[in-house]
C-alpha cells in the first residue's frame, strides 16, 4: 500500500514553493509599510474559543472543525481561522498595556472540514491582519486599504471590493425579526438550504447565490437601511473616506459574513477570475469580540485572505513576473580528486552566499552538463582528470556559451561579486 495526502490537503512542491515564498515576502513587505507586525499563534486552541467567537450555529463551528481530545480529556480544535486566536493572545498578553492600538498580521495554515473543490481545501492558508484598539471609521479604511494594497503589490488585477454594514447588538436583533417575517412569507420559493437556514440563522439566507433565492428575495428589506444612528453614521464615514482615498467599492446590502463576531463594517474582495468560490478575502469589525472572550471591551477590525485562491488568480492572470531564482554554479567534476576539490570550492562559495551544486550520482561529464542545463544554472565549472593534473578549471557561461580556462587559485576571485547572479 502507498500513502497519499489526505483529501482536501495539498503538497506544495518545489516547482510551486518558490512562488509561495515570493508571495509571502511581498505580503510581509506590504504589512511592514502599514506598520503591522507579525503574530504567530499555536495551530490548536481550546474548542470553546472558536465556538464562542465564531458562533455555535455557523457552518464552521457546527460542522467543519477538526476537534479532538487530548490525553487529559480536554477538547481541542485545529484553528479554522485566526481572529479568535489573535484576540485571545491580545487579552492573554495584555497587549493593550503596551500600546492602545495594536496592528498585527499573520500567514499560516487553517483547517476546515469542508467539501473540497477548486479553491476550497481542508487545510488552506491565509494571510490576514487585525487592528485592535480603536473604533474610528478611518481604521476600517486603513484595513481595507491594506488588503487592497496587498493585491496591488502582488500584481493581482481586477479585484472587486464589496462593503456592507451588519449593524450592532442594538439594530441587528430587530432587523433579524423583520427579516425572518419577510422570509417566512416567501419560504416556499426559497431553496431547501435557505429554508433550513431561515430557522437557524436568517441573515445567512441573504447571501445565498442560488437564483431561486435571489428572485424570492427581490423585495426583502436590507439591514443597511435599518441601522441605528451610530452604525449608520459609522458606515457613512467609512464610505466617504474610501471615496476620498479613491478606493473603488461596491455596496452590497446582502453581504453577511459566515462568522458571528462581526459588527458594523463587513467587506469582501472578490475576483471574477475565480470560479464558484469567488471570495479572495473577507473581513470586518468585531467590536464585541474581546469582551465575549473575557477581556476588557476592545474594538477591532481585520481581514483574512486565502493564499490558494490568490495563487489561482495569479496563475490565471500570469502575474508572476519574475521567475524562480536559479542555481548560480554547478561543478561538473570527474574523478575523486576533482570531486574533492569541487566540494571544497562549493562550500567556500556557499559561505559567500553564492548557490553551488555538484554531482552526487557519479555521472559522466556529459550527463552532468545535461543536469546543469536542466537546472538552468548560470555557470558550470568543469574539472575533469586533465584539469586536475594542470590545476586549471574550465568555466562555461551557460547563457552566452563562452568558455575560459583559469587556474584553480583564480576561481574564487571570479565569483566574489556574483552573489546576485541568477
Ligand atoms: P473567512 O471569510 O472565513 O474569514 O475566510 C477568509 C478567506 O479565507 C476567504 O475569503 C477565502 O479566500 C479563504 N478561505 C476560507 N475557507 C477556505 C477554504 N476552505 N479553502 C480555501 N480558502 C479558504 C475569516 O477567516 C475571518 N477570520 C476574517 C477576518 C479577520 N475577519 C476579521 N479579521
Short mmCIF file of C-alpha atoms and ligand atoms in Angstrom, two decimals:
data_model
loop_
_atom_site.label_atom_id
_atom_site.label_comp_id
_atom_site.label_asym_id
_atom_site.label_seq_id
_atom_site.Cartn_x
_atom_site.Cartn_y
_atom_site.Cartn_z
CA UNK A 1 0.00 0.00 0.00
CA UNK A 2 1.22 3.51 -0.77
CA UNK A 3 0.16 6.62 1.07
CA UNK A 4 -1.43 9.73 -0.35
CA UNK A 5 -2.05 13.13 1.19
CA UNK A 6 -5.46 13.47 2.87
CA UNK A 7 -8.40 14.65 0.75
CA UNK A 8 -8.54 18.44 0.82
CA UNK A 9 -4.85 18.83 1.67
CA UNK A 10 -2.02 19.52 -0.79
CA UNK A 11 1.71 19.19 -1.07
CA UNK A 12 3.44 22.34 -2.23
CA UNK A 13 6.32 21.02 -4.33
CA UNK A 14 9.48 22.98 -5.26
CA UNK A 15 8.00 23.87 -8.67
CA UNK A 16 5.44 25.90 -6.74
CA UNK A 17 7.01 26.66 -3.37
CA UNK A 18 9.21 29.41 -4.80
CA UNK A 19 6.02 31.25 -5.77
CA UNK A 20 4.73 30.90 -2.22
CA UNK A 21 7.98 32.34 -0.93
CA UNK A 22 7.71 35.31 -3.28
CA UNK A 23 4.11 35.91 -2.29
CA UNK A 24 4.91 35.69 1.41
CA UNK A 25 7.83 38.12 1.04
CA UNK A 26 5.59 40.60 -0.78
CA UNK A 27 2.88 40.29 1.88
CA UNK A 28 5.42 40.86 4.67
CA UNK A 29 6.74 43.88 2.81
CA UNK A 30 3.32 45.50 2.46
CA UNK A 31 2.40 44.70 6.08
CA UNK A 32 5.61 46.40 7.18
CA UNK A 33 4.81 49.55 5.19
CA UNK A 34 1.46 49.76 7.00
CA UNK A 35 3.25 49.16 10.34
CA UNK A 36 1.58 45.79 11.05
CA UNK A 37 3.79 43.33 12.96
CA UNK A 38 3.68 39.57 12.80
CA UNK A 39 1.98 37.34 15.34
CA UNK A 40 2.30 33.55 15.37
CA UNK A 41 -0.12 31.58 17.49
CA UNK A 42 -0.48 27.81 18.04
CA UNK A 43 -2.26 25.68 15.43
CA UNK A 44 -4.71 24.42 18.04
CA UNK A 45 -6.72 26.05 20.80
CA UNK A 46 -9.45 25.17 23.27
CA UNK A 47 -12.56 24.30 21.26
CA UNK A 48 -14.75 26.80 23.11
CA UNK A 49 -12.55 29.71 21.98
CA UNK A 50 -13.85 29.14 18.46
CA UNK A 51 -17.42 28.18 19.29
CA UNK A 52 -17.86 31.30 21.42
CA UNK A 53 -16.34 33.70 18.93
CA UNK A 54 -17.31 32.32 15.52
CA UNK A 55 -20.71 31.19 16.83
CA UNK A 56 -22.23 27.77 17.63
CA UNK A 57 -24.70 27.94 14.76
CA UNK A 58 -22.29 28.88 12.00
CA UNK A 59 -21.26 26.30 9.40
CA UNK A 60 -17.68 26.49 10.61
CA UNK A 61 -18.44 25.57 14.22
CA UNK A 62 -21.42 23.27 13.64
CA UNK A 63 -19.83 21.02 11.05
CA UNK A 64 -16.38 21.99 9.84
CA UNK A 65 -14.00 21.98 12.80
CA UNK A 66 -11.29 19.38 13.38
CA UNK A 67 -11.94 18.73 17.05
CA UNK A 68 -10.20 16.11 19.19
CA UNK A 69 -9.50 15.31 22.81
CA UNK A 70 -6.01 15.26 24.24
CA UNK A 71 -4.83 12.89 26.96
CA UNK A 72 -6.39 14.97 29.73
CA UNK A 73 -9.76 14.80 28.01
CA UNK A 74 -9.75 18.47 27.07
CA UNK A 75 -11.50 19.32 23.80
CA UNK A 76 -9.11 20.99 21.36
CA UNK A 77 -9.61 22.25 17.81
CA UNK A 78 -7.29 22.96 14.89
CA UNK A 79 -7.75 26.65 14.17
CA UNK A 80 -10.32 27.27 11.40
CA UNK A 81 -9.33 30.97 11.30
CA UNK A 82 -7.06 33.38 13.18
CA UNK A 83 -9.13 36.24 14.54
CA UNK A 84 -10.20 34.33 17.66
CA UNK A 85 -6.61 33.27 18.40
CA UNK A 86 -5.26 36.79 17.84
CA UNK A 87 -7.84 38.35 20.16
CA UNK A 88 -7.17 35.60 22.71
CA UNK A 89 -3.45 36.39 22.57
CA UNK A 90 -4.17 40.13 22.80
CA UNK A 91 -6.09 39.57 26.02
CA UNK A 92 -3.73 36.93 27.47
CA UNK A 93 -0.60 39.03 26.99
CA UNK A 94 -2.27 42.29 27.87
CA UNK A 95 -1.09 43.84 24.63
CA UNK A 96 -3.24 46.92 25.16
CA UNK A 97 -0.89 47.83 28.00
CA UNK A 98 1.97 48.08 25.51
CA UNK A 99 0.01 50.10 23.01
CA UNK A 100 -3.64 51.17 22.86
CA UNK A 101 -3.75 50.29 19.17
CA UNK A 102 -2.13 47.02 18.19
CA UNK A 103 -1.63 46.16 14.50
CA UNK A 104 -0.91 42.50 13.86
CA UNK A 105 -0.61 40.28 10.80
CA UNK A 106 -0.25 36.55 10.18
CA UNK A 107 0.41 34.00 7.48
CA UNK A 108 -0.32 30.33 8.06
CA UNK A 109 -2.44 27.21 7.66
CA UNK A 110 -6.08 26.97 8.77
CA UNK A 111 -8.29 23.88 8.92
CA UNK A 112 -11.93 23.41 7.96
CA UNK A 113 -13.66 20.16 7.13
CA UNK A 114 -15.44 21.47 4.05
CA UNK A 115 -16.34 19.63 0.84
CA UNK A 116 -13.14 20.01 -1.19
CA UNK A 117 -13.38 21.65 -4.61
CA UNK A 118 -11.38 24.15 -6.65
CA UNK A 119 -10.37 26.92 -4.26
CA UNK A 120 -11.77 25.12 -1.24
CA UNK A 121 -9.50 22.93 0.83
CA UNK A 122 -9.48 21.35 4.25
CA UNK A 123 -6.02 22.63 5.08
CA UNK A 124 -5.66 26.01 3.41
CA UNK A 125 -3.54 29.08 4.03
CA UNK A 126 -4.49 32.59 4.95
CA UNK A 127 -2.70 35.85 5.34
CA UNK A 128 -4.54 38.43 7.33
CA UNK A 129 -4.33 41.42 9.61
CA UNK A 130 -6.06 42.61 12.77
CA UNK A 131 -6.04 46.17 14.11
CA UNK A 132 -7.21 46.10 17.71
CA UNK A 133 -7.99 49.07 19.95
CA UNK A 134 -9.93 51.74 18.09
CA UNK A 135 -13.42 52.16 16.76
CA UNK A 136 -12.88 55.13 14.49
CA UNK A 137 -14.03 54.61 10.88
CA UNK A 138 -10.64 55.57 9.45
CA UNK A 139 -9.20 52.38 10.97
CA UNK A 140 -11.74 50.40 8.91
CA UNK A 141 -10.48 52.25 5.85
CA UNK A 142 -6.85 51.61 6.82
CA UNK A 143 -7.53 47.85 6.97
CA UNK A 144 -9.45 47.82 3.68
CA UNK A 145 -6.66 49.87 2.07
CA UNK A 146 -4.11 47.36 3.38
CA UNK A 147 -6.00 44.44 1.84
CA UNK A 148 -6.30 46.25 -1.49
CA UNK A 149 -2.63 47.34 -1.41
CA UNK A 150 -1.50 43.75 -0.88
CA UNK A 151 -3.28 42.54 -4.02
CA UNK A 152 -1.89 45.51 -5.91
CA UNK A 153 1.66 44.70 -4.79
CA UNK A 154 1.13 41.09 -5.84
CA UNK A 155 0.10 42.21 -9.31
CA UNK A 156 -3.46 40.85 -8.99
CA UNK A 157 -5.76 42.81 -11.27
CA UNK A 158 -9.49 43.42 -11.48
CA UNK A 159 -10.37 42.81 -7.84
CA UNK A 160 -13.77 43.94 -6.64
CA UNK A 161 -14.27 45.39 -3.17
CA UNK A 162 -17.74 44.91 -1.66
CA UNK A 163 -18.79 46.50 1.59
CA UNK A 164 -21.78 46.50 3.90
CA UNK A 165 -22.68 47.20 7.50
CA UNK A 166 -24.02 44.35 9.62
CA UNK A 167 -25.07 46.67 12.45
CA UNK A 168 -24.63 46.04 16.16
CA UNK A 169 -26.37 44.42 19.12
CA UNK A 170 -28.90 47.26 19.10
CA UNK A 171 -30.02 47.35 15.47
CA UNK A 172 -29.41 43.80 14.32
CA UNK A 173 -31.90 41.85 16.53
CA UNK A 174 -34.99 43.88 15.49
CA UNK A 175 -33.87 43.67 11.84
CA UNK A 176 -33.40 39.91 12.16
CA UNK A 177 -37.00 39.57 13.37
CA UNK A 178 -38.26 41.66 10.49
CA UNK A 179 -36.16 39.67 8.00
CA UNK A 180 -37.49 36.41 9.40
CA UNK A 181 -41.07 37.61 8.91
CA UNK A 182 -40.37 38.61 5.32
CA UNK A 183 -38.52 35.41 4.53
CA UNK A 184 -41.26 33.27 6.10
CA UNK A 185 -43.74 34.84 3.69
CA UNK A 186 -41.67 33.65 0.70
CA UNK A 187 -40.47 30.46 2.38
CA UNK A 188 -41.92 28.13 -0.29
CA UNK A 189 -39.95 29.86 -3.00
CA UNK A 190 -36.63 29.51 -1.17
CA UNK A 191 -34.10 26.72 -1.81
CA UNK A 192 -34.01 23.81 0.65
CA UNK A 193 -30.70 25.09 2.09
CA UNK A 194 -32.15 28.56 2.67
CA UNK A 195 -35.28 27.13 4.26
CA UNK A 196 -33.04 25.34 6.73
CA UNK A 197 -31.00 28.49 7.33
CA UNK A 198 -34.12 30.57 7.84
CA UNK A 199 -34.70 28.78 11.14
CA UNK A 200 -31.09 28.70 12.26
CA UNK A 201 -29.55 31.94 11.02
CA UNK A 202 -31.85 34.01 8.77
CA UNK A 203 -29.10 36.54 7.96
CA UNK A 204 -27.15 33.88 6.09
CA UNK A 205 -30.11 33.39 3.71
CA UNK A 206 -29.35 36.85 2.36
CA UNK A 207 -26.03 35.93 0.78
CA UNK A 208 -27.32 32.79 -0.93
CA UNK A 209 -26.11 32.65 -4.52
CA UNK A 210 -28.95 30.46 -5.82
CA UNK A 211 -31.15 32.11 -8.43
CA UNK A 212 -34.42 30.98 -6.89
CA UNK A 213 -33.41 32.58 -3.59
CA UNK A 214 -32.32 35.77 -5.33
CA UNK A 215 -35.64 36.18 -7.08
CA UNK A 216 -37.64 35.25 -3.95
CA UNK A 217 -35.75 37.93 -2.01
CA UNK A 218 -36.02 40.73 -4.58
CA UNK A 219 -38.16 42.86 -2.24
CA UNK A 220 -36.52 41.94 1.06
CA UNK A 221 -35.54 44.87 3.39
CA UNK A 222 -31.81 45.31 3.97
CA UNK A 223 -30.03 45.97 7.25
CA UNK A 224 -28.13 48.96 5.85
CA UNK A 225 -31.49 50.75 5.66
CA UNK A 226 -32.37 49.87 9.26
CA UNK A 227 -29.17 50.69 11.13
CA UNK A 228 -29.19 52.55 14.42
CA UNK A 229 -27.89 56.16 14.22
CA UNK A 230 -24.42 55.19 15.48
CA UNK A 231 -23.93 52.34 12.97
CA UNK A 232 -25.41 54.44 10.21
CA UNK A 233 -23.00 57.34 10.88
CA UNK A 234 -20.06 54.94 11.07
CA UNK A 235 -21.00 53.34 7.76
CA UNK A 236 -21.40 56.73 6.08
CA UNK A 237 -17.94 57.83 7.28
CA UNK A 238 -16.32 54.64 6.03
CA UNK A 239 -17.84 55.14 2.57
CA UNK A 240 -16.84 58.80 2.50
CA UNK A 241 -13.25 58.04 3.46
CA UNK A 242 -12.98 55.20 0.95
CA UNK A 243 -14.12 57.59 -1.75
CA UNK A 244 -11.68 60.27 -0.55
CA UNK A 245 -8.82 57.76 -0.98
CA UNK A 246 -10.19 56.82 -4.40
CA UNK A 247 -10.66 53.23 -3.32
CA UNK A 248 -13.35 51.83 -5.60
CA UNK A 249 -16.06 49.87 -3.83
CA UNK A 250 -19.49 48.42 -4.44
CA UNK A 251 -22.11 48.46 -1.75
CA UNK A 252 -23.70 45.07 -1.24
CA UNK A 253 -26.62 45.16 1.18
CA UNK A 254 -26.76 41.35 1.13
CA UNK A 255 -23.19 40.85 2.24
CA UNK A 256 -23.26 38.96 5.52
CA UNK A 257 -20.27 37.02 6.70
CA UNK A 258 -20.20 33.40 7.81
CA UNK A 259 -18.83 34.23 11.25
CA UNK A 260 -20.95 35.70 14.06
CA UNK A 261 -18.49 38.11 15.65
CA UNK A 262 -18.96 40.95 13.17
CA UNK A 263 -20.40 44.36 13.99
CA UNK A 264 -20.71 47.40 11.71
CA UNK A 265 -18.35 47.18 8.70
CA UNK A 266 -18.14 43.93 6.74
CA UNK A 267 -16.27 43.58 3.45
CA UNK A 268 -15.08 41.12 0.87
CA UNK A 269 -12.65 41.23 -2.02
CA UNK A 270 -13.72 39.15 -4.99
CA UNK A 271 -12.25 38.14 -8.30
CA UNK A 272 -14.14 37.18 -11.43
CA UNK A 273 -11.11 35.06 -12.31
CA UNK A 274 -12.05 32.60 -9.55
CA UNK A 275 -14.79 30.04 -10.05
CA UNK A 276 -17.74 29.48 -7.75
CA UNK A 277 -15.57 30.25 -4.71
CA UNK A 278 -15.05 33.85 -5.76
CA UNK A 279 -14.02 35.40 -2.44
CA UNK A 280 -10.35 36.25 -2.30
CA UNK A 281 -10.62 37.84 1.13
CA UNK A 282 -13.13 38.79 3.78
CA UNK A 283 -13.17 40.80 6.94
CA UNK A 284 -14.87 43.30 9.15
CA UNK A 285 -15.25 44.87 12.57
CA UNK A 286 -15.65 42.86 15.74
CA UNK A 287 -16.16 45.44 18.48
CA UNK A 288 -17.70 42.99 20.98
CA UNK A 289 -15.37 40.03 20.50
CA UNK A 290 -12.74 40.84 23.14
CA UNK A 291 -15.44 41.17 25.79
CA UNK A 292 -17.11 37.98 24.60
CA UNK A 293 -13.78 36.21 25.19
CA UNK A 294 -13.43 37.56 28.72
CA UNK A 295 -11.29 40.62 28.01
CA UNK A 296 -11.94 44.31 28.53
CA UNK A 297 -14.15 45.91 25.87
CA UNK A 298 -11.75 46.44 22.94
CA UNK A 299 -12.94 47.21 19.41
CA UNK A 300 -11.11 45.75 16.43
CA UNK A 301 -11.19 45.20 12.69
CA UNK A 302 -9.37 42.83 10.38
CA UNK A 303 -9.43 40.68 7.30
CA UNK A 304 -8.10 37.36 6.08
CA UNK A 305 -7.30 36.21 2.56
CA UNK A 306 -6.97 32.73 1.07
CA UNK A 307 -3.49 32.17 -0.38
CA UNK A 308 -4.54 29.21 -2.58
CA UNK A 309 -7.21 31.42 -4.17
CA UNK A 310 -4.68 34.20 -4.64
CA UNK A 311 -2.39 31.67 -6.38
CA UNK A 312 -5.23 30.57 -8.66
CA UNK A 313 -5.91 34.14 -9.77
CA UNK A 314 -2.19 34.89 -10.16
CA UNK A 315 -1.76 31.82 -12.39
CA UNK A 316 -4.74 32.80 -14.46
CA UNK A 317 -3.61 36.41 -14.82
CA UNK A 318 0.02 35.31 -15.27
CA UNK A 319 1.07 37.86 -12.71
CA UNK A 320 4.24 36.05 -11.59
CA UNK A 321 6.60 38.38 -13.36
CA UNK A 322 9.96 37.23 -12.12
CA UNK A 323 10.96 33.60 -12.28
CA UNK A 324 12.44 31.34 -9.68
CA UNK A 325 15.94 32.21 -8.53
CA UNK A 326 18.19 29.74 -10.29
CA UNK A 327 21.30 27.95 -9.11
CA UNK A 328 24.41 30.09 -9.72
CA UNK A 329 27.13 27.49 -10.14
CA UNK A 330 27.31 23.80 -10.97
CA UNK A 331 30.56 21.89 -10.67
CA UNK A 332 30.85 19.18 -13.29
CA UNK A 333 33.63 17.12 -11.76
CA UNK A 334 35.04 13.79 -12.84
CA UNK A 335 37.01 11.52 -10.54
CA UNK A 336 37.65 11.55 -6.81
CA UNK A 337 40.24 14.24 -6.75
CA UNK A 338 38.20 16.64 -8.87
CA UNK A 339 35.13 15.95 -6.78
CA UNK A 340 37.01 16.69 -3.57
CA UNK A 341 38.29 19.98 -4.99
CA UNK A 342 34.80 20.90 -6.24
CA UNK A 343 33.27 20.13 -2.86
CA UNK A 344 35.71 22.48 -1.17
CA UNK A 345 35.09 25.30 -3.67
CA UNK A 346 31.33 24.81 -3.40
CA UNK A 347 31.48 25.17 0.37
CA UNK A 348 33.51 28.35 0.04
CA UNK A 349 31.05 29.82 -2.49
CA UNK A 350 28.09 28.97 -0.27
CA UNK A 351 29.81 30.68 2.64
CA UNK A 352 29.86 33.79 0.45
CA UNK A 353 26.14 33.44 -0.20
CA UNK A 354 26.50 32.04 -3.72
CA UNK A 355 24.47 28.92 -4.51
CA UNK A 356 26.50 25.99 -5.74
CA UNK A 357 25.82 22.36 -6.55
CA UNK A 358 27.76 19.32 -7.63
CA UNK A 359 27.07 15.81 -8.83
CA UNK A 360 26.39 13.14 -6.23
CA UNK A 361 25.44 10.37 -8.64
CA UNK A 362 28.85 9.60 -10.22
CA UNK A 363 27.53 10.62 -13.63
CA UNK A 364 29.57 11.09 -16.79
CA UNK A 365 30.71 14.62 -17.63
CA UNK A 366 28.12 14.72 -20.42
CA UNK A 367 25.31 13.71 -18.04
CA UNK A 368 26.45 16.32 -15.54
CA UNK A 369 26.34 19.03 -18.23
CA UNK A 370 22.82 17.90 -19.11
CA UNK A 371 21.85 18.20 -15.44
CA UNK A 372 23.32 21.71 -15.25
CA UNK A 373 21.32 22.62 -18.31
CA UNK A 374 18.12 21.21 -16.83
CA UNK A 375 18.64 23.32 -13.72
CA UNK A 376 19.20 26.42 -15.89
CA UNK A 377 22.36 27.18 -14.00
CA UNK A 378 24.34 30.30 -14.95
CA UNK A 379 27.91 28.97 -14.81
CA UNK A 380 29.35 25.48 -14.94
CA UNK A 381 32.86 24.84 -13.64
CA UNK A 382 34.28 21.79 -15.36
CA UNK A 383 37.04 19.80 -13.68
CA UNK A 384 37.95 16.59 -15.48
CA UNK A 385 41.06 14.48 -15.00
CA UNK A 386 43.11 16.76 -17.25
CA UNK A 387 42.11 19.85 -15.33
CA UNK A 388 43.11 18.22 -12.07
CA UNK A 389 46.54 17.47 -13.48
CA UNK A 390 47.09 21.03 -14.71
CA UNK A 391 45.27 22.57 -11.73
CA UNK A 392 43.12 24.57 -14.10
CA UNK A 393 39.32 24.58 -14.41
CA UNK A 394 37.11 25.39 -17.38
CA UNK A 395 34.33 27.85 -16.69
CA UNK A 396 31.36 27.86 -19.03
CA UNK A 397 28.85 30.70 -19.15
CA UNK A 398 25.65 28.80 -19.95
CA UNK A 399 23.85 31.87 -21.30
CA UNK A 400 26.45 33.00 -23.84
CA UNK A 401 28.11 29.62 -24.31
CA UNK A 402 31.53 31.26 -23.73
CA UNK A 403 34.21 29.19 -22.12
CA UNK A 404 37.50 30.05 -20.48
CA UNK A 405 40.14 28.20 -18.56
CA UNK A 406 41.54 29.59 -15.34
CA UNK A 407 43.88 28.34 -12.65
CA UNK A 408 42.37 26.79 -9.54
CA UNK A 409 43.59 29.74 -7.50
CA UNK A 410 41.70 32.23 -9.65
CA UNK A 411 38.31 30.53 -9.49
CA UNK A 412 37.16 32.05 -6.22
CA UNK A 413 38.10 35.59 -7.15
CA UNK A 414 35.92 35.34 -10.27
CA UNK A 415 32.80 34.76 -8.21
CA UNK A 416 33.45 37.18 -5.43
CA UNK A 417 30.82 39.62 -6.59
CA UNK A 418 28.38 37.30 -8.30
CA UNK A 419 26.16 36.61 -5.34
CA UNK A 420 23.35 38.48 -7.07
CA UNK A 421 23.93 36.42 -10.21
CA UNK A 422 20.82 34.43 -11.04
P1 LIG B 1 -13.38 33.86 6.04
O1 LIG B 1 -14.26 34.60 5.10
O2 LIG B 1 -13.94 32.65 6.69
O3 LIG B 1 -12.94 34.91 7.13
O4 LIG B 1 -12.04 33.47 5.30
C1 LIG B 1 -11.27 34.44 4.65
C2 LIG B 1 -10.75 33.89 3.32
O5 LIG B 1 -10.06 32.65 3.54
C3 LIG B 1 -11.80 33.56 2.28
O6 LIG B 1 -12.22 34.71 1.58
C4 LIG B 1 -11.08 32.58 1.39
O7 LIG B 1 -10.24 33.27 0.46
C5 LIG B 1 -10.19 31.82 2.38
N1 LIG B 1 -10.80 30.53 2.73
C6 LIG B 1 -11.75 30.30 3.66
N2 LIG B 1 -12.06 28.98 3.70
C7 LIG B 1 -11.29 28.37 2.77
C8 LIG B 1 -11.14 27.02 2.33
N3 LIG B 1 -11.83 26.02 2.87
N4 LIG B 1 -10.24 26.78 1.35
C9 LIG B 1 -9.52 27.77 0.80
N5 LIG B 1 -9.62 29.06 1.17
C10 LIG B 1 -10.49 29.36 2.15
C11 LIG B 1 -12.11 34.64 8.19
O8 LIG B 1 -11.44 33.64 8.29
C12 LIG B 1 -12.01 35.77 9.19
N6 LIG B 1 -11.09 35.36 10.27
C13 LIG B 1 -11.54 37.04 8.52
C14 LIG B 1 -11.34 38.16 9.48
C15 LIG B 1 -10.18 38.58 10.03
N7 LIG B 1 -12.30 38.93 9.96
C16 LIG B 1 -11.78 39.80 10.79
N8 LIG B 1 -10.50 39.59 10.85
#
